[in-house]
């Protein structure tokens, strides 16, 4: 066994502690700057739970498709798919809604691919013209449903995709409670000039419990306002 003399080790230890202090300082400075950098990156990154998609912020790449799409295991009569984390949250949400006696959740729609959005968009534009058609169907690459993080809700025996959903037992419960499961009402009433969409009481977007709770507690209604992004009332061209 080798014996070490304590003297050089002590002076080395001092050098190390100075270096360690410098390292900790450098790391904490890096961490402070990278928080805002990563927050910015998150709203731009298609695969981030914080991505913001609207009429001025298409997905990158425009044909983005999530790699972790799964079928929602409950409340899913139409066989919709969403990202894995969202599927889990949807089951918890549906279970809580049922436990509260507010009806049986139905996932009306979830992920839509670039190509299926192209078909929907083109059919509406052909039928109604560009201005009216695009009020009803987003351009491919600009639909939040393409992130795999957006869902349209219904409830058993309740009609949806109309504003009256807001006044149903299910619609009222969802508006008040979805944040606890990481979902925000993405197109609130009175925010069309910011979101670019009319009030859609059925359309919710998964952002994670932390962000959804922060928005709820701070009373911030849109992702644009929460992230200090410009309003997106219209497409840029
Ligand atoms: Zn929707």
Tab-separated table of C-alpha atoms and ligand atoms in Angstrom:
chain	number	residue	atom	x	y	z
A	1	UNK	CA	0.000	0.000	0.000
A	2	UNK	CA	1.315	3.432	-0.859
A	3	UNK	CA	1.413	6.080	1.776
A	4	UNK	CA	0.815	9.673	0.817
A	5	UNK	CA	2.444	12.621	2.497
A	6	UNK	CA	-0.229	14.964	3.711
A	7	UNK	CA	1.479	18.246	2.844
A	8	UNK	CA	1.250	18.227	-0.966
A	9	UNK	CA	-2.263	16.803	-0.739
A	10	UNK	CA	-3.360	19.699	1.451
A	11	UNK	CA	-2.057	22.335	-0.910
A	12	UNK	CA	-3.540	20.417	-3.816
A	13	UNK	CA	-6.838	20.330	-1.953
A	14	UNK	CA	-6.770	24.126	-1.666
A	15	UNK	CA	-6.150	24.443	-5.379
A	16	UNK	CA	-8.985	22.052	-6.031
A	17	UNK	CA	-11.352	23.961	-3.784
A	18	UNK	CA	-10.574	27.220	-5.576
A	19	UNK	CA	-11.101	25.464	-8.881
A	20	UNK	CA	-14.285	23.873	-7.617
A	21	UNK	CA	-15.601	27.268	-6.555
A	22	UNK	CA	-14.789	28.730	-9.962
A	23	UNK	CA	-16.459	25.767	-11.619
A	24	UNK	CA	-19.623	26.126	-9.517
A	25	UNK	CA	-19.711	29.847	-10.305
A	26	UNK	CA	-19.266	29.197	-14.018
A	27	UNK	CA	-21.954	26.491	-13.995
A	28	UNK	CA	-24.449	28.680	-12.154
A	29	UNK	CA	-23.875	31.528	-14.617
A	30	UNK	CA	-24.325	29.111	-17.519
A	31	UNK	CA	-27.500	27.728	-15.927
A	32	UNK	CA	-28.940	31.229	-15.474
A	33	UNK	CA	-28.447	32.128	-19.132
A	34	UNK	CA	-29.517	28.731	-20.477
A	35	UNK	CA	-32.907	28.875	-18.691
A	36	UNK	CA	-34.104	31.701	-20.898
A	37	UNK	CA	-32.398	30.175	-23.928
A	38	UNK	CA	-34.114	26.846	-23.355
A	39	UNK	CA	-37.474	28.537	-22.738
A	40	UNK	CA	-37.142	30.247	-26.105
A	41	UNK	CA	-36.113	27.009	-27.730
A	42	UNK	CA	-39.084	25.228	-26.163
A	43	UNK	CA	-41.718	27.404	-27.843
A	44	UNK	CA	-39.986	26.897	-31.208
A	45	UNK	CA	-39.302	23.160	-30.956
A	46	UNK	CA	-42.020	20.981	-32.469
A	47	UNK	CA	-41.401	18.110	-30.048
A	48	UNK	CA	-41.468	20.332	-26.916
A	49	UNK	CA	-44.545	20.288	-24.664
A	50	UNK	CA	-44.212	24.092	-24.668
A	51	UNK	CA	-44.216	24.564	-28.442
A	52	UNK	CA	-46.438	27.425	-29.603
A	53	UNK	CA	-48.133	26.894	-32.954
A	54	UNK	CA	-50.387	29.540	-34.448
A	55	UNK	CA	-51.076	31.356	-37.730
A	56	UNK	CA	-47.652	33.028	-37.661
A	57	UNK	CA	-45.760	30.100	-36.145
A	58	UNK	CA	-45.909	26.968	-38.316
A	59	UNK	CA	-44.273	23.763	-37.193
A	60	UNK	CA	-40.617	23.161	-38.063
A	61	UNK	CA	-40.304	21.028	-40.076
A	62	UNK	CA	-43.676	21.768	-41.615
A	63	UNK	CA	-44.410	18.036	-42.005
A	64	UNK	CA	-43.440	17.266	-38.361
A	65	UNK	CA	-44.789	14.022	-36.945
A	66	UNK	CA	-44.210	13.051	-33.276
A	67	UNK	CA	-42.323	9.785	-32.714
A	68	UNK	CA	-44.260	8.695	-29.627
A	69	UNK	CA	-47.883	8.603	-30.804
A	70	UNK	CA	-50.099	6.050	-29.057
A	71	UNK	CA	-53.784	5.254	-28.981
A	72	UNK	CA	-55.564	6.746	-25.933
A	73	UNK	CA	-56.420	3.653	-23.828
A	74	UNK	CA	-59.769	4.935	-22.458
A	75	UNK	CA	-62.505	7.409	-23.453
A	76	UNK	CA	-61.514	6.853	-27.064
A	77	UNK	CA	-64.379	5.426	-29.164
A	78	UNK	CA	-62.862	6.819	-32.379
A	79	UNK	CA	-59.386	5.324	-31.859
A	80	UNK	CA	-57.580	8.675	-31.695
A	81	UNK	CA	-53.818	8.900	-31.224
A	82	UNK	CA	-51.805	11.487	-29.277
A	83	UNK	CA	-48.343	11.647	-27.743
A	84	UNK	CA	-47.718	9.085	-25.012
A	85	UNK	CA	-47.584	11.598	-22.129
A	86	UNK	CA	-50.828	13.181	-23.312
A	87	UNK	CA	-52.594	9.805	-23.494
A	88	UNK	CA	-51.715	9.147	-19.851
A	89	UNK	CA	-52.926	12.607	-18.790
A	90	UNK	CA	-56.185	12.150	-20.731
A	91	UNK	CA	-57.020	8.982	-18.812
A	92	UNK	CA	-56.396	10.757	-15.488
A	93	UNK	CA	-58.549	13.666	-16.643
A	94	UNK	CA	-61.392	11.392	-17.759
A	95	UNK	CA	-61.240	9.380	-14.528
A	96	UNK	CA	-61.418	12.583	-12.447
A	97	UNK	CA	-64.317	13.939	-14.499
A	98	UNK	CA	-66.218	10.703	-14.007
A	99	UNK	CA	-65.407	10.598	-10.284
A	100	UNK	CA	-66.802	14.139	-9.997
A	101	UNK	CA	-70.036	12.975	-11.638
A	102	UNK	CA	-69.590	15.234	-14.679
A	103	UNK	CA	-70.065	12.634	-17.383
A	104	UNK	CA	-68.001	10.331	-19.548
A	105	UNK	CA	-65.211	11.992	-21.479
A	106	UNK	CA	-64.842	11.354	-25.195
A	107	UNK	CA	-61.668	12.161	-27.112
A	108	UNK	CA	-63.281	13.534	-30.254
A	109	UNK	CA	-60.014	14.157	-32.084
A	110	UNK	CA	-56.299	14.091	-31.410
A	111	UNK	CA	-53.261	13.987	-33.668
A	112	UNK	CA	-53.753	14.945	-37.303
A	113	UNK	CA	-50.959	14.466	-39.810
A	114	UNK	CA	-49.732	17.062	-42.278
A	115	UNK	CA	-51.294	15.099	-45.117
A	116	UNK	CA	-54.702	14.648	-43.450
A	117	UNK	CA	-54.737	18.371	-42.566
A	118	UNK	CA	-53.945	19.111	-46.224
A	119	UNK	CA	-57.038	17.153	-47.278
A	120	UNK	CA	-59.278	18.857	-44.681
A	121	UNK	CA	-57.955	22.331	-45.517
A	122	UNK	CA	-58.188	21.898	-49.285
A	123	UNK	CA	-61.713	20.490	-49.118
A	124	UNK	CA	-62.938	23.454	-47.015
A	125	UNK	CA	-61.225	25.992	-49.261
A	126	UNK	CA	-62.674	24.321	-52.375
A	127	UNK	CA	-66.171	24.361	-50.859
A	128	UNK	CA	-66.193	27.811	-49.221
A	129	UNK	CA	-63.367	29.803	-50.768
A	130	UNK	CA	-60.067	30.686	-49.132
A	131	UNK	CA	-61.285	33.208	-46.536
A	132	UNK	CA	-64.240	31.229	-45.188
A	133	UNK	CA	-62.602	27.834	-45.654
A	134	UNK	CA	-59.533	28.856	-43.666
A	135	UNK	CA	-61.742	30.036	-40.815
A	136	UNK	CA	-62.795	26.419	-40.351
A	137	UNK	CA	-59.618	24.522	-41.216
A	138	UNK	CA	-56.033	25.429	-40.411
A	139	UNK	CA	-53.390	25.263	-43.088
A	140	UNK	CA	-51.287	22.093	-42.943
A	141	UNK	CA	-48.227	22.686	-40.750
A	142	UNK	CA	-50.141	25.350	-38.773
A	143	UNK	CA	-52.588	23.095	-36.932
A	144	UNK	CA	-51.974	22.440	-33.265
A	145	UNK	CA	-53.404	18.949	-33.810
A	146	UNK	CA	-50.244	18.124	-35.791
A	147	UNK	CA	-48.184	18.400	-32.558
A	148	UNK	CA	-49.948	15.390	-31.015
A	149	UNK	CA	-50.553	17.639	-27.973
A	150	UNK	CA	-54.013	18.988	-28.874
A	151	UNK	CA	-57.364	17.310	-28.343
A	152	UNK	CA	-60.985	18.103	-29.030
A	153	UNK	CA	-63.243	16.888	-26.237
A	154	UNK	CA	-66.781	15.657	-26.175
A	155	UNK	CA	-68.748	13.815	-23.528
A	156	UNK	CA	-71.114	10.904	-23.906
A	157	UNK	CA	-74.512	12.175	-25.032
A	158	UNK	CA	-73.284	15.774	-25.332
A	159	UNK	CA	-72.881	17.585	-28.650
A	160	UNK	CA	-69.553	19.259	-29.195
A	161	UNK	CA	-67.656	21.363	-31.724
A	162	UNK	CA	-70.199	24.118	-31.084
A	163	UNK	CA	-69.951	27.021	-28.647
A	164	UNK	CA	-72.790	25.536	-26.594
A	165	UNK	CA	-70.337	22.896	-25.320
A	166	UNK	CA	-69.121	25.633	-22.957
A	167	UNK	CA	-72.459	25.515	-21.117
A	168	UNK	CA	-72.643	21.761	-20.689
A	169	UNK	CA	-71.724	19.973	-17.472
A	170	UNK	CA	-68.656	18.512	-19.194
A	171	UNK	CA	-67.606	21.796	-20.802
A	172	UNK	CA	-67.865	23.671	-17.509
A	173	UNK	CA	-65.913	20.994	-15.640
A	174	UNK	CA	-63.185	20.858	-18.288
A	175	UNK	CA	-62.746	24.634	-18.369
A	176	UNK	CA	-62.307	24.668	-14.585
A	177	UNK	CA	-60.256	21.508	-14.055
A	178	UNK	CA	-58.244	20.560	-17.157
A	179	UNK	CA	-55.222	22.547	-15.958
A	180	UNK	CA	-54.771	20.131	-13.059
A	181	UNK	CA	-53.922	17.483	-15.664
A	182	UNK	CA	-51.703	19.727	-17.801
A	183	UNK	CA	-54.252	20.989	-20.350
A	184	UNK	CA	-55.162	24.569	-21.240
A	185	UNK	CA	-58.224	25.814	-23.099
A	186	UNK	CA	-56.303	26.998	-26.138
A	187	UNK	CA	-58.832	29.288	-27.851
A	188	UNK	CA	-60.683	31.146	-25.084
A	189	UNK	CA	-63.611	33.497	-25.547
A	190	UNK	CA	-62.597	37.055	-26.408
A	191	UNK	CA	-59.030	36.183	-27.436
A	192	UNK	CA	-59.485	35.742	-31.189
A	193	UNK	CA	-57.291	38.774	-31.939
A	194	UNK	CA	-54.431	37.013	-30.142
A	195	UNK	CA	-54.935	33.329	-30.974
A	196	UNK	CA	-56.403	33.769	-34.464
A	197	UNK	CA	-59.264	31.391	-33.604
A	198	UNK	CA	-62.847	31.845	-32.461
A	199	UNK	CA	-63.827	30.545	-29.031
A	200	UNK	CA	-63.462	26.753	-29.069
A	201	UNK	CA	-64.594	25.390	-25.674
A	202	UNK	CA	-63.766	21.836	-26.824
A	203	UNK	CA	-60.155	22.343	-27.954
A	204	UNK	CA	-57.508	21.794	-25.280
A	205	UNK	CA	-53.758	21.714	-25.507
A	206	UNK	CA	-51.375	19.733	-23.308
A	207	UNK	CA	-48.518	21.858	-21.923
A	208	UNK	CA	-47.786	19.923	-18.706
A	209	UNK	CA	-49.133	20.475	-15.203
A	210	UNK	CA	-46.497	23.050	-14.255
A	211	UNK	CA	-47.209	25.494	-17.095
A	212	UNK	CA	-50.974	24.907	-17.055
A	213	UNK	CA	-51.061	25.586	-13.301
A	214	UNK	CA	-48.899	28.705	-13.662
A	215	UNK	CA	-51.246	30.074	-16.349
A	216	UNK	CA	-54.282	29.258	-14.194
A	217	UNK	CA	-52.811	30.818	-11.044
A	218	UNK	CA	-51.585	33.931	-12.875
A	219	UNK	CA	-54.873	34.197	-14.791
A	220	UNK	CA	-53.124	34.225	-18.191
A	221	UNK	CA	-55.473	32.919	-20.863
A	222	UNK	CA	-53.284	32.303	-23.914
A	223	UNK	CA	-49.928	30.706	-24.687
A	224	UNK	CA	-49.028	33.806	-26.698
A	225	UNK	CA	-49.435	36.073	-23.650
A	226	UNK	CA	-47.767	33.609	-21.280
A	227	UNK	CA	-44.702	33.384	-23.528
A	228	UNK	CA	-44.663	37.093	-24.494
A	229	UNK	CA	-45.158	36.198	-28.155
A	230	UNK	CA	-46.806	38.511	-30.683
A	231	UNK	CA	-50.526	38.168	-31.353
A	232	UNK	CA	-51.315	35.963	-34.341
A	233	UNK	CA	-54.710	37.035	-35.685
A	234	UNK	CA	-53.953	36.062	-39.292
A	235	UNK	CA	-51.598	34.176	-41.550
A	236	UNK	CA	-48.708	36.330	-42.728
A	237	UNK	CA	-49.559	35.761	-46.381
B	1	LIG	ZN1	-59.172	21.169	-32.183
